Each structure stands twice: as structure tokens, then as C-alpha cells.
Amino acid sequence: MASQPNRRKDDADQGRRGSGRGRGSRRGSGRGSRGTTSGSQGNSRSESSVAPSSGCIDSERARRGGRKSNSLCSEFQVSGGCTRGSRCKFSHKLHEISDVPTLSKQNFERTVETAEQIEISNKSRTKYRSWKRLIKSHPKPNDIRTVEILWQGALEILDGEDRDSKQMVARDLESDEFHGREHIRVLLEMTTHTYDAAIFVELVRPFLYVITHQAFLDCLSIDTCVGNLYNFISGSNGSRAMPFFKSLMANLLETYDFSGAHAKENIERTMIAISACLRELARRERRVLFHDEFPDIVTSLENSVGVVGVDRTSAAFSIIPSRTQELRGMIARAHGLLYQENQPQVLDASTTVIQSTYPREIILPNGRHDNDEMDITDIRILPTEDEIRSEAIEFLPSTDPDQPHFLVDSAARLLDTHFRLLRHDIFWRIKVFSWWSHSCH
């Protein structure tokens, strides 16, 4: 009998253990289902979110586990470097990551190329800082060496690769905190009584290259600074610029008389720079066009092409005549506008000449002799005997487009007018000689 209660107790213990296992399996299955659900949610989140989020999770796991993550460092992916160094929990090796975006690899390669230019950029900035020290101090009188280093250094910066340094040249020259304008004044007011012509031209040449440099003129962010510098170079209505360019042209032609082949090439380049500077000066400072010496300087520059003997294959042979013609047009338009503005006005009435609208008789070229035709294609070039002996007044059309004409088309009228006037200028002497010989008989 005692054995039966023992068996019942054992069966009860086994049942409790079995039920415990069932509850445990149910809990486990519940965890598994929740894990599957959370896993699917995690996948959906990872597809809709950015990649570095997984890197952060891996980083946390790696931090806890004391190992590095296989994910690529986001900072290294963008810049090619990492500020955390060896402490970073992410990978810094591109070849270990198979799913790295192609754009990131391109960015990495681009940063490597940029890194190779860091040394060049540092050299440019070092050169700029040394140049900037020159304009921080007042110019000294008769200091040719400073003038040479200043403008040659500015030219080297503009020819360099560092964009920021290029823009700072114009800003520093124009800034009131430095003495760039005083250095410009020293060069503009320099005379050849102290320095000979060759030295003067050599000092001025880099200055012209600087103020006409493409990086100096074509940058919109510094255009205001450049405009202020040209305003200072011009002076009041060109009072500072015109004597400078007049002296420069005289010294340039004097230098040519004692120059060789290499110096001739530099002279041609200087002439091109002068033409560019005059054009830019006239474009930015319109009052320069009214200076009395400006047309003479343009004429001197135009004649210098023949004096120097510029080769026809040279760039100066085509550039300088084109720019001098452009400058003459600007001068003519400026003076024409000034003339129209200065016309007197009487009681607010216009003084413009009013053309008469009264109908005029249109004279037709037809019937005077056997070679008098309306269509110029029917007119024989050489005058006929009947035309020579005719005493009728020859038809000569007016060149005034406001005058009436039998042709309506302006192009046909222009061609008709020039043909008849040119033919008259060539053969009128034959008709006069015929009349004179007839009167003598």
C-alpha cells in the first residue's frame, strides 16, 4: 500500500515537469514568432533607411564584443580618412566590403587626387602670404625691387592653381586696410627721368598682365573690387591713366630701337596688354572717352604695329587693329551721345529737324537717250554715242534714304544708287570732253 502513494507522487512530479516543458516550449515558440516578426520589421526598416544605421548597430555589438564591425566607416567612405583612427569600430578597407556603392569609391578616388594637390595648394598659399606682406607696408620711394617683386608675385599667384588666393589678390589691392592703391600710384606716376625706358617697361609689364588677367576680370565675386581698382587707375576723367599710357607708349617705342628678337616678342605682348587695359578702362570708366589725349593714345597704339614691324602671323597683328577699331567706335559713340545731349532745348520744344511730308515728284530714269533704263541690268557699262551727245540732265539718285525713290526695296535701291553714281564718277569726263570739243567746232 505504501508503494501506491509513492507511484502517485512520482507521476505527479513527472506531470508537473512535463507541463513545465510545455509552457517552456510555448514560451520558446512565442519568442521565435516574435523574433521572426521583429526580424521582418528590421529588414523592412533597413531597406527604407540609410546604410549607416546598420553600422551603428554593428558598432554597438562590436563594442560589447570587443571586435571591429565589418561595415565600412561612413566618415572614411566620404572623405577617405577617419578622425577616430584605430579606435574606430568600423572597417577602413574598401576591398573587404563587397557592397560598397560605386559613388563612394569614386569619391574616395577623387579625394586621393585632391590629396595629391594639397602640396601645390600649400605652396600657393605660402606664396600668397609672403606677397601680402608687401602691401601691408607703405611703398618706399625709388624702390624698384619692391615694385618688381610685388607685381611679379601677383602675376604668379594669378597663374597658380589656388582659387582663393587668386580672388584675394584683387580684394587685398582694393582693401583700405592695406596699401595696394599706394603701390599702384607709385607705378603710374613713375617717370623715365629716374629710370631708363627699358627698366620702366619691364616694371610696367607684369602690372598690365595682372590687371588684364582672366582670373582678375572674369570672376564675378571680385568684380566690384576690380571696378574700384580701375576707377583708381583712371583718376578723375582719366587724369591719372592717360599720362601713364602716353608715357608708356613713348618708352615702348624707344625700347624697340635697341631690342632683339626676344625683346620684340615681349613688346608685342605688352602692346596686346595695353590694348586690353584701354578697352577695359573705357568699358568701366566712360568718362575716360572724353579725355583729349585718349584718341592720340589709340592712334599711337595703332601706328605701333607698323613701327615695330609686327609679323602678320603674330597674334598682335590681328588683335591690336581690332581693339583699336573698337576703341574708336566707343569714342565716336560717346561723343555722338554727348552732342545729342547738349542740343539746346527751347521752351521744352524739340529742335530735331522735321522732314517735310509734302508729296514730291519722283523722277524716273527713262527716255533721255538710248542707254537710259530703269533696270540697271539693261544699262551698258560703257557710254553710248547717243548718251555722250545727249544734252539731257543725267539721272543721279540721292543717297539720303529719306528722299523719295522709284524703288521700294531698300537693298535694290542701295545697289541701284551706288551703280549709277560709280558709273557717273568714272565716265563723266568723256561727256565733258565731248561738249568741249563740240563747242570748239
Short mmCIF file of C-alpha atoms in Angstrom, two decimals:
data_model
loop_
_atom_site.label_atom_id
_atom_site.label_comp_id
_atom_site.label_asym_id
_atom_site.label_seq_id
_atom_site.Cartn_x
_atom_site.Cartn_y
_atom_site.Cartn_z
CA MET A 1 0.00 0.00 0.00
CA ALA A 2 2.80 2.31 0.67
CA SER A 3 4.11 1.78 -2.80
CA GLN A 4 0.98 3.18 -4.43
CA PRO A 5 1.25 6.68 -2.90
CA ASN A 6 4.86 6.72 -3.96
CA ARG A 7 3.91 5.89 -7.51
CA ARG A 8 1.22 8.60 -7.46
CA LYS A 9 3.76 11.13 -6.18
CA ASP A 10 6.22 10.20 -8.93
CA ASP A 11 3.50 10.50 -11.57
CA ALA A 12 2.54 13.94 -10.22
CA ASP A 13 6.15 15.10 -10.33
CA GLN A 14 6.53 13.90 -13.90
CA GLY A 15 3.30 15.68 -14.90
CA ARG A 16 4.46 18.93 -13.39
CA ARG A 17 7.78 18.63 -15.17
CA GLY A 18 6.02 17.82 -18.45
CA SER A 19 3.67 20.73 -18.14
CA GLY A 20 6.65 22.92 -17.37
CA ARG A 21 8.27 21.74 -20.53
CA GLY A 22 5.09 22.52 -22.47
CA ARG A 23 4.95 26.00 -21.08
CA GLY A 24 8.62 26.39 -21.90
CA SER A 25 8.08 25.25 -25.45
CA ARG A 26 5.16 27.61 -25.77
CA ARG A 27 7.31 30.47 -24.50
CA GLY A 28 10.05 29.48 -26.90
CA SER A 29 7.67 29.36 -29.81
CA GLY A 30 6.34 32.73 -28.75
CA ARG A 31 9.82 34.15 -28.70
CA GLY A 32 10.52 32.62 -32.06
CA SER A 33 7.44 34.12 -33.63
CA ARG A 34 8.19 37.48 -32.12
CA GLY A 35 11.78 37.19 -33.30
CA THR A 36 10.60 36.39 -36.81
CA THR A 37 8.24 39.33 -36.78
CA SER A 38 10.85 41.71 -35.46
CA GLY A 39 13.32 40.34 -37.97
CA SER A 40 10.97 41.04 -40.88
CA GLN A 41 10.31 44.52 -39.49
CA GLY A 42 14.05 45.05 -39.17
CA ASN A 43 14.53 44.06 -42.80
CA SER A 44 11.83 46.44 -43.94
CA ARG A 45 13.38 49.23 -41.88
CA SER A 46 16.86 48.54 -43.24
CA GLU A 47 15.56 48.77 -46.81
CA SER A 48 13.94 52.14 -46.20
CA SER A 49 16.68 53.69 -44.05
CA VAL A 50 20.25 54.71 -44.73
CA ALA A 51 23.09 52.24 -44.55
CA PRO A 52 25.00 53.76 -41.59
CA SER A 53 22.19 52.71 -39.20
CA SER A 54 23.27 49.10 -39.51
CA GLY A 55 26.80 50.30 -38.97
CA CYS A 56 25.74 51.85 -35.67
CA ILE A 57 24.14 48.57 -34.55
CA ASP A 58 27.19 46.63 -35.61
CA SER A 59 29.33 49.16 -33.83
CA GLU A 60 27.39 48.64 -30.60
CA ARG A 61 27.67 44.91 -30.93
CA ALA A 62 31.35 45.20 -31.78
CA ARG A 63 31.88 47.44 -28.74
CA ARG A 64 30.22 44.93 -26.47
CA GLY A 65 32.00 42.01 -28.04
CA GLY A 66 35.34 43.77 -28.28
CA ARG A 67 35.73 43.26 -32.03
CA LYS A 68 35.55 45.53 -35.11
CA SER A 69 32.50 45.68 -37.35
CA ASN A 70 32.64 44.53 -40.95
CA SER A 71 30.68 47.63 -42.03
CA LEU A 72 32.56 50.44 -43.75
CA CYS A 73 33.13 53.60 -41.73
CA SER A 74 30.83 56.34 -43.05
CA GLU A 75 33.43 59.07 -42.47
CA PHE A 76 36.09 57.02 -44.25
CA GLN A 77 33.62 56.32 -47.04
CA VAL A 78 33.06 60.04 -47.70
CA SER A 79 36.45 61.64 -47.01
CA GLY A 80 38.91 58.78 -47.27
CA GLY A 81 40.03 59.31 -43.67
CA CYS A 82 38.74 58.90 -40.13
CA THR A 83 39.30 61.17 -37.15
CA ARG A 84 38.89 58.26 -34.70
CA GLY A 85 41.81 56.35 -36.19
CA SER A 86 42.45 52.91 -34.69
CA ARG A 87 39.72 53.47 -32.08
CA CYS A 88 37.05 53.36 -34.79
CA LYS A 89 34.92 50.20 -34.67
CA PHE A 90 34.20 50.25 -38.41
CA SER A 91 36.26 48.91 -41.26
CA HIS A 92 38.66 51.16 -43.20
CA LYS A 93 39.38 48.73 -46.05
CA LEU A 94 37.45 49.06 -49.27
CA HIS A 95 38.37 45.62 -50.63
CA GLU A 96 36.75 43.87 -47.64
CA ILE A 97 33.36 45.39 -48.39
CA SER A 98 31.65 43.88 -51.40
CA ASP A 99 28.51 46.03 -51.37
CA VAL A 100 30.16 49.47 -51.20
CA PRO A 101 28.31 51.88 -53.51
CA THR A 102 30.15 52.82 -56.68
CA LEU A 103 29.74 56.53 -55.92
CA SER A 104 31.60 56.12 -52.64
CA LYS A 105 34.53 54.51 -54.44
CA GLN A 106 34.56 57.40 -56.90
CA ASN A 107 34.53 59.88 -54.02
CA PHE A 108 37.42 58.03 -52.42
CA GLU A 109 39.44 58.13 -55.63
CA ARG A 110 38.63 61.80 -56.06
CA THR A 111 39.80 62.60 -52.55
CA VAL A 112 43.03 60.79 -53.28
CA GLU A 113 43.55 63.02 -56.33
CA THR A 114 42.75 66.10 -54.26
CA ALA A 115 45.18 64.99 -51.61
CA GLU A 116 47.92 65.00 -54.22
CA GLN A 117 47.18 68.66 -54.86
CA ILE A 118 47.41 69.66 -51.20
CA GLU A 119 51.13 70.34 -51.51
CA ILE A 120 50.57 72.61 -54.51
CA SER A 121 47.81 74.43 -52.65
CA ASN A 122 50.02 74.91 -49.61
CA LYS A 123 52.79 76.34 -51.77
CA SER A 124 50.34 78.75 -53.41
CA ARG A 125 49.05 79.95 -50.05
CA THR A 126 52.56 80.35 -48.72
CA LYS A 127 53.43 82.44 -51.77
CA TYR A 128 50.26 84.49 -51.26
CA ARG A 129 51.09 85.19 -47.59
CA SER A 130 54.59 86.36 -48.48
CA TRP A 131 53.15 88.61 -51.22
CA LYS A 132 50.57 90.02 -48.82
CA ARG A 133 53.32 91.27 -46.52
CA LEU A 134 54.44 93.66 -49.27
CA ILE A 135 51.15 95.56 -49.47
CA LYS A 136 50.86 95.76 -45.70
CA SER A 137 53.61 98.38 -45.67
CA HIS A 138 53.84 101.77 -47.35
CA PRO A 139 55.80 101.90 -50.62
CA LYS A 140 59.26 103.39 -50.40
CA PRO A 141 60.47 105.99 -52.92
CA ASN A 142 62.77 104.71 -55.68
CA ASP A 143 62.32 101.13 -54.50
CA ILE A 144 62.44 99.34 -57.86
CA ARG A 145 62.97 95.95 -56.28
CA THR A 146 59.72 96.10 -54.30
CA VAL A 147 57.77 97.15 -57.39
CA GLU A 148 59.20 94.25 -59.35
CA ILE A 149 58.57 91.63 -56.63
CA LEU A 150 55.07 92.94 -55.91
CA TRP A 151 53.64 92.69 -59.42
CA GLN A 152 55.62 89.65 -60.46
CA GLY A 153 54.39 87.88 -57.32
CA ALA A 154 50.79 88.88 -58.00
CA LEU A 155 51.10 87.52 -61.54
CA GLU A 156 52.46 84.20 -60.27
CA ILE A 157 49.53 83.87 -57.87
CA LEU A 158 47.01 84.53 -60.66
CA ASP A 159 48.76 81.94 -62.83
CA GLY A 160 48.61 79.40 -59.98
CA GLU A 161 46.01 76.79 -59.09
CA ASP A 162 44.63 78.07 -55.79
CA ARG A 163 41.33 79.80 -56.45
CA ASP A 164 41.05 81.52 -53.08
CA SER A 165 44.48 83.11 -53.41
CA LYS A 166 43.57 84.43 -56.87
CA GLN A 167 40.48 86.15 -55.56
CA MET A 168 42.29 87.60 -52.57
CA VAL A 169 44.77 89.47 -54.81
CA ALA A 170 42.11 91.89 -56.05
CA ARG A 171 40.49 92.17 -52.62
CA ASP A 172 43.77 92.97 -50.89
CA LEU A 173 44.83 95.51 -53.51
CA GLU A 174 41.49 97.28 -53.14
CA SER A 175 41.21 96.97 -49.35
CA ASP A 176 41.59 100.09 -47.22
CA GLU A 177 43.39 98.03 -44.57
CA PHE A 178 46.43 97.65 -46.83
CA HIS A 179 48.40 99.94 -49.14
CA GLY A 180 47.68 98.41 -52.53
CA ARG A 181 46.48 101.67 -54.05
CA GLU A 182 49.60 103.50 -52.93
CA HIS A 183 51.73 100.88 -54.68
CA ILE A 184 49.64 101.35 -57.84
CA ARG A 185 50.06 105.11 -57.63
CA VAL A 186 53.85 104.78 -57.37
CA LEU A 187 53.94 102.78 -60.60
CA LEU A 188 51.54 105.04 -62.50
CA GLU A 189 53.41 108.20 -61.56
CA MET A 190 56.86 106.80 -62.30
CA THR A 191 58.87 108.85 -64.80
CA THR A 192 61.75 107.92 -67.07
CA HIS A 193 63.85 110.79 -65.81
CA THR A 194 64.85 108.49 -63.00
CA TYR A 195 64.69 105.15 -64.81
CA ASP A 196 65.52 104.42 -68.41
CA ALA A 197 62.92 103.22 -70.88
CA ALA A 198 63.80 99.51 -70.75
CA ILE A 199 63.56 99.29 -66.96
CA PHE A 200 60.31 101.25 -66.97
CA VAL A 201 58.71 98.89 -69.49
CA GLU A 202 59.93 95.83 -67.59
CA LEU A 203 58.38 97.13 -64.37
CA VAL A 204 55.06 98.01 -66.01
CA ARG A 205 54.63 94.78 -68.00
CA PRO A 206 53.65 92.46 -65.07
CA PHE A 207 51.32 95.16 -63.75
CA LEU A 208 49.47 95.18 -67.08
CA TYR A 209 49.34 91.39 -67.09
CA VAL A 210 47.81 91.42 -63.61
CA ILE A 211 45.02 93.93 -64.24
CA THR A 212 44.09 92.26 -67.54
CA HIS A 213 44.41 88.68 -66.29
CA GLN A 214 41.48 86.35 -66.95
CA ALA A 215 41.26 85.38 -63.27
CA PHE A 216 41.20 89.10 -62.44
CA LEU A 217 38.47 90.17 -64.88
CA ASP A 218 36.20 87.12 -65.27
CA CYS A 219 35.44 86.43 -61.59
CA LEU A 220 32.03 87.77 -60.62
CA SER A 221 32.68 87.68 -56.87
CA ILE A 222 35.51 90.23 -57.11
CA ASP A 223 34.12 92.34 -59.96
CA THR A 224 33.30 95.22 -57.59
CA CYS A 225 36.87 95.24 -56.26
CA VAL A 226 38.27 95.19 -59.80
CA GLY A 227 35.96 98.04 -60.79
CA ASN A 228 37.18 100.13 -57.86
CA LEU A 229 40.80 99.48 -58.87
CA TYR A 230 40.12 100.61 -62.44
CA ASN A 231 38.41 103.69 -61.07
CA PHE A 232 41.55 104.49 -59.09
CA ILE A 233 43.80 103.82 -62.11
CA SER A 234 41.68 106.14 -64.24
CA GLY A 235 41.64 109.03 -61.83
CA SER A 236 39.31 111.95 -62.38
CA ASN A 237 38.11 111.65 -66.01
CA GLY A 238 41.30 109.78 -66.91
CA SER A 239 43.69 112.31 -65.40
CA ARG A 240 45.91 109.58 -63.93
CA ALA A 241 45.65 106.89 -66.62
CA MET A 242 46.14 108.96 -69.78
CA PRO A 243 49.57 110.45 -68.89
CA PHE A 244 50.70 106.99 -67.82
CA PHE A 245 49.73 105.31 -71.10
CA LYS A 246 51.13 108.19 -73.13
CA SER A 247 54.49 107.83 -71.39
CA LEU A 248 54.34 104.04 -71.70
CA MET A 249 53.81 104.15 -75.47
CA ALA A 250 56.73 106.55 -75.91
CA ASN A 251 59.04 104.37 -73.82
CA LEU A 252 57.85 101.22 -75.55
CA LEU A 253 58.77 102.54 -78.99
CA GLU A 254 62.09 103.78 -77.64
CA THR A 255 62.82 100.33 -76.24
CA TYR A 256 62.15 98.73 -79.62
CA ASP A 257 65.06 100.59 -81.23
CA PHE A 258 67.56 98.72 -79.03
CA SER A 259 65.78 95.38 -78.71
CA GLY A 260 66.47 91.93 -80.10
CA ALA A 261 64.18 89.16 -81.30
CA HIS A 262 63.19 88.03 -77.80
CA ALA A 263 62.56 91.60 -76.65
CA LYS A 264 60.40 92.19 -79.72
CA GLU A 265 58.11 89.34 -78.66
CA ASN A 266 57.76 90.90 -75.20
CA ILE A 267 56.99 94.26 -76.79
CA GLU A 268 54.19 92.70 -78.84
CA ARG A 269 52.73 91.05 -75.74
CA THR A 270 52.94 94.39 -73.91
CA MET A 271 51.08 96.09 -76.76
CA ILE A 272 48.32 93.48 -76.53
CA ALA A 273 48.08 94.06 -72.77
CA ILE A 274 47.88 97.84 -73.31
CA SER A 275 45.02 97.43 -75.78
CA ALA A 276 43.17 95.14 -73.35
CA CYS A 277 43.70 97.56 -70.48
CA LEU A 278 42.48 100.55 -72.50
CA ARG A 279 39.38 98.65 -73.58
CA GLU A 280 38.59 97.57 -70.01
CA LEU A 281 39.25 101.09 -68.75
CA ALA A 282 36.91 102.60 -71.36
CA ARG A 283 34.25 100.00 -70.60
CA ARG A 284 34.29 100.59 -66.84
CA GLU A 285 35.06 104.33 -66.79
CA ARG A 286 33.08 106.02 -69.58
CA ARG A 287 34.41 109.49 -68.80
CA VAL A 288 37.85 108.42 -69.98
CA LEU A 289 36.48 108.50 -73.53
CA PHE A 290 36.16 112.30 -73.32
CA HIS A 291 39.79 112.86 -72.36
CA ASP A 292 41.61 114.88 -75.01
CA GLU A 293 44.63 112.56 -75.14
CA PHE A 294 42.70 109.30 -75.41
CA PRO A 295 42.29 109.37 -79.24
CA ASP A 296 46.00 110.17 -79.62
CA ILE A 297 46.96 107.18 -77.45
CA VAL A 298 44.74 104.90 -79.55
CA THR A 299 46.35 106.26 -82.72
CA SER A 300 49.84 105.73 -81.27
CA LEU A 301 48.97 102.15 -80.39
CA GLU A 302 47.58 101.54 -83.86
CA ASN A 303 50.67 103.00 -85.54
CA SER A 304 52.99 100.97 -83.33
CA VAL A 305 52.04 97.84 -85.27
CA GLY A 306 53.79 99.25 -88.31
CA VAL A 307 56.64 100.85 -86.38
CA VAL A 308 57.54 97.68 -84.53
CA GLY A 309 57.07 95.62 -87.67
CA VAL A 310 54.69 93.07 -86.21
CA ASP A 311 54.71 89.81 -88.12
CA ARG A 312 51.49 89.00 -89.98
CA THR A 313 51.37 85.59 -88.33
CA SER A 314 51.63 87.14 -84.86
CA ALA A 315 48.61 87.47 -82.58
CA ALA A 316 49.33 91.18 -82.14
CA PHE A 317 48.82 91.76 -85.87
CA SER A 318 45.15 90.81 -85.64
CA ILE A 319 44.32 91.71 -82.03
CA ILE A 320 45.62 95.29 -81.86
CA PRO A 321 43.89 96.67 -85.01
CA SER A 322 40.65 95.03 -83.92
CA ARG A 323 40.79 96.56 -80.44
CA THR A 324 41.84 100.00 -81.65
CA GLN A 325 38.91 99.98 -84.05
CA GLU A 326 36.64 99.02 -81.16
CA LEU A 327 38.06 101.87 -79.06
CA ARG A 328 37.50 104.36 -81.87
CA GLY A 329 33.90 103.22 -82.11
CA MET A 330 33.44 103.71 -78.37
CA ILE A 331 34.91 107.22 -78.60
CA ALA A 332 32.69 108.12 -81.56
CA ARG A 333 29.55 106.85 -79.84
CA ALA A 334 30.41 108.68 -76.64
CA HIS A 335 30.95 111.99 -78.44
CA GLY A 336 27.83 111.46 -80.54
CA LEU A 337 25.78 110.88 -77.42
CA LEU A 338 27.32 113.96 -75.82
CA TYR A 339 26.40 116.05 -78.87
CA GLN A 340 22.78 114.92 -78.75
CA GLU A 341 22.55 115.58 -75.03
CA ASN A 342 23.98 119.09 -75.43
CA GLN A 343 21.49 120.20 -78.08
CA PRO A 344 19.64 123.31 -76.81
CA GLN A 345 16.01 122.94 -75.83
CA VAL A 346 13.76 125.97 -76.27
CA LEU A 347 10.67 126.01 -74.05
CA ASP A 348 10.71 122.21 -73.86
CA ALA A 349 10.35 122.08 -77.63
CA SER A 350 12.31 119.62 -79.71
CA THR A 351 14.97 121.03 -82.03
CA THR A 352 15.04 117.93 -84.23
CA VAL A 353 14.85 118.73 -87.94
CA ILE A 354 11.40 117.80 -89.22
CA GLN A 355 11.29 116.18 -92.63
CA SER A 356 8.67 117.52 -94.99
CA THR A 357 5.84 115.13 -95.83
CA TYR A 358 4.65 117.19 -98.82
CA PRO A 359 4.41 114.86 -101.85
CA ARG A 360 7.36 115.23 -104.21
CA GLU A 361 7.63 114.26 -107.82
CA ILE A 362 9.59 111.03 -108.32
CA ILE A 363 11.98 111.33 -111.25
CA LEU A 364 12.26 108.17 -113.33
CA PRO A 365 15.38 107.22 -115.33
CA ASN A 366 13.88 106.52 -118.73
CA GLY A 367 13.87 108.02 -122.28
CA ARG A 368 16.69 110.57 -122.07
CA HIS A 369 18.85 108.59 -124.53
CA ASP A 370 19.28 105.04 -125.76
CA ASN A 371 21.17 103.96 -122.61
CA ASP A 372 18.80 105.47 -120.03
CA GLU A 373 17.00 102.49 -118.44
CA MET A 374 15.15 101.92 -115.16
CA ASP A 375 16.70 98.48 -114.67
CA ILE A 376 20.46 98.74 -114.17
CA THR A 377 20.92 95.29 -115.70
CA ASP A 378 19.84 96.79 -119.06
CA ILE A 379 22.38 99.63 -118.89
CA ARG A 380 25.58 99.14 -120.84
CA ILE A 381 28.71 99.89 -118.84
CA LEU A 382 30.47 101.95 -121.50
CA PRO A 383 28.53 105.07 -122.52
CA THR A 384 26.96 105.03 -125.99
CA GLU A 385 27.38 107.78 -128.61
CA ASP A 386 23.79 108.91 -128.09
CA GLU A 387 24.42 109.12 -124.34
CA ILE A 388 27.58 111.19 -124.84
CA ARG A 389 25.91 113.62 -127.25
CA SER A 390 22.73 113.95 -125.16
CA GLU A 391 22.22 117.32 -123.50
CA ALA A 392 19.65 115.99 -121.02
CA ILE A 393 20.46 116.09 -117.32
CA GLU A 394 21.65 112.69 -116.19
CA PHE A 395 19.63 110.86 -113.56
CA LEU A 396 21.64 110.74 -110.31
CA PRO A 397 19.72 109.29 -107.33
CA SER A 398 20.05 110.75 -103.85
CA THR A 399 21.96 108.88 -101.15
CA ASP A 400 19.55 110.17 -98.49
CA PRO A 401 17.25 107.28 -97.58
CA ASP A 402 14.52 109.75 -96.56
CA GLN A 403 14.29 111.12 -100.11
CA PRO A 404 11.77 109.51 -102.50
CA HIS A 405 12.95 106.84 -104.94
CA PHE A 406 11.26 104.79 -107.62
CA LEU A 407 12.44 101.53 -105.98
CA VAL A 408 10.71 100.42 -102.79
CA ASP A 409 13.11 97.65 -101.77
CA SER A 410 15.94 99.20 -99.72
CA ALA A 411 18.55 96.67 -100.88
CA ALA A 412 17.67 97.15 -104.55
CA ARG A 413 17.68 100.92 -104.05
CA LEU A 414 21.13 100.82 -102.45
CA LEU A 415 22.55 98.76 -105.31
CA ASP A 416 20.91 100.97 -107.95
CA THR A 417 22.19 104.16 -106.33
CA HIS A 418 25.79 103.02 -105.98
CA PHE A 419 25.90 101.63 -109.52
CA ARG A 420 24.68 104.86 -111.13
CA LEU A 421 26.91 107.13 -109.01
CA LEU A 422 30.02 104.99 -109.55
CA ARG A 423 29.41 104.87 -113.30
CA HIS A 424 28.96 108.63 -113.38
CA ASP A 425 32.22 109.21 -111.45
CA ILE A 426 34.15 107.11 -113.96
CA PHE A 427 32.73 108.35 -117.31
CA TRP A 428 31.62 111.94 -116.72
CA ARG A 429 34.90 113.25 -118.13
CA ILE A 430 34.09 111.71 -121.53
CA LYS A 431 30.86 113.64 -121.70
CA VAL A 432 32.52 116.90 -120.64
CA PHE A 433 35.26 116.44 -123.25
CA SER A 434 32.63 115.80 -125.92
CA TRP A 435 30.78 119.00 -125.05
CA TRP A 436 34.03 120.98 -125.02
CA SER A 437 35.14 119.67 -128.43
CA HIS A 438 31.69 120.30 -129.88
CA SER A 439 31.72 123.89 -128.65
CA CYS A 440 35.19 124.44 -130.13
CA HIS A 441 33.97 123.37 -133.56
#
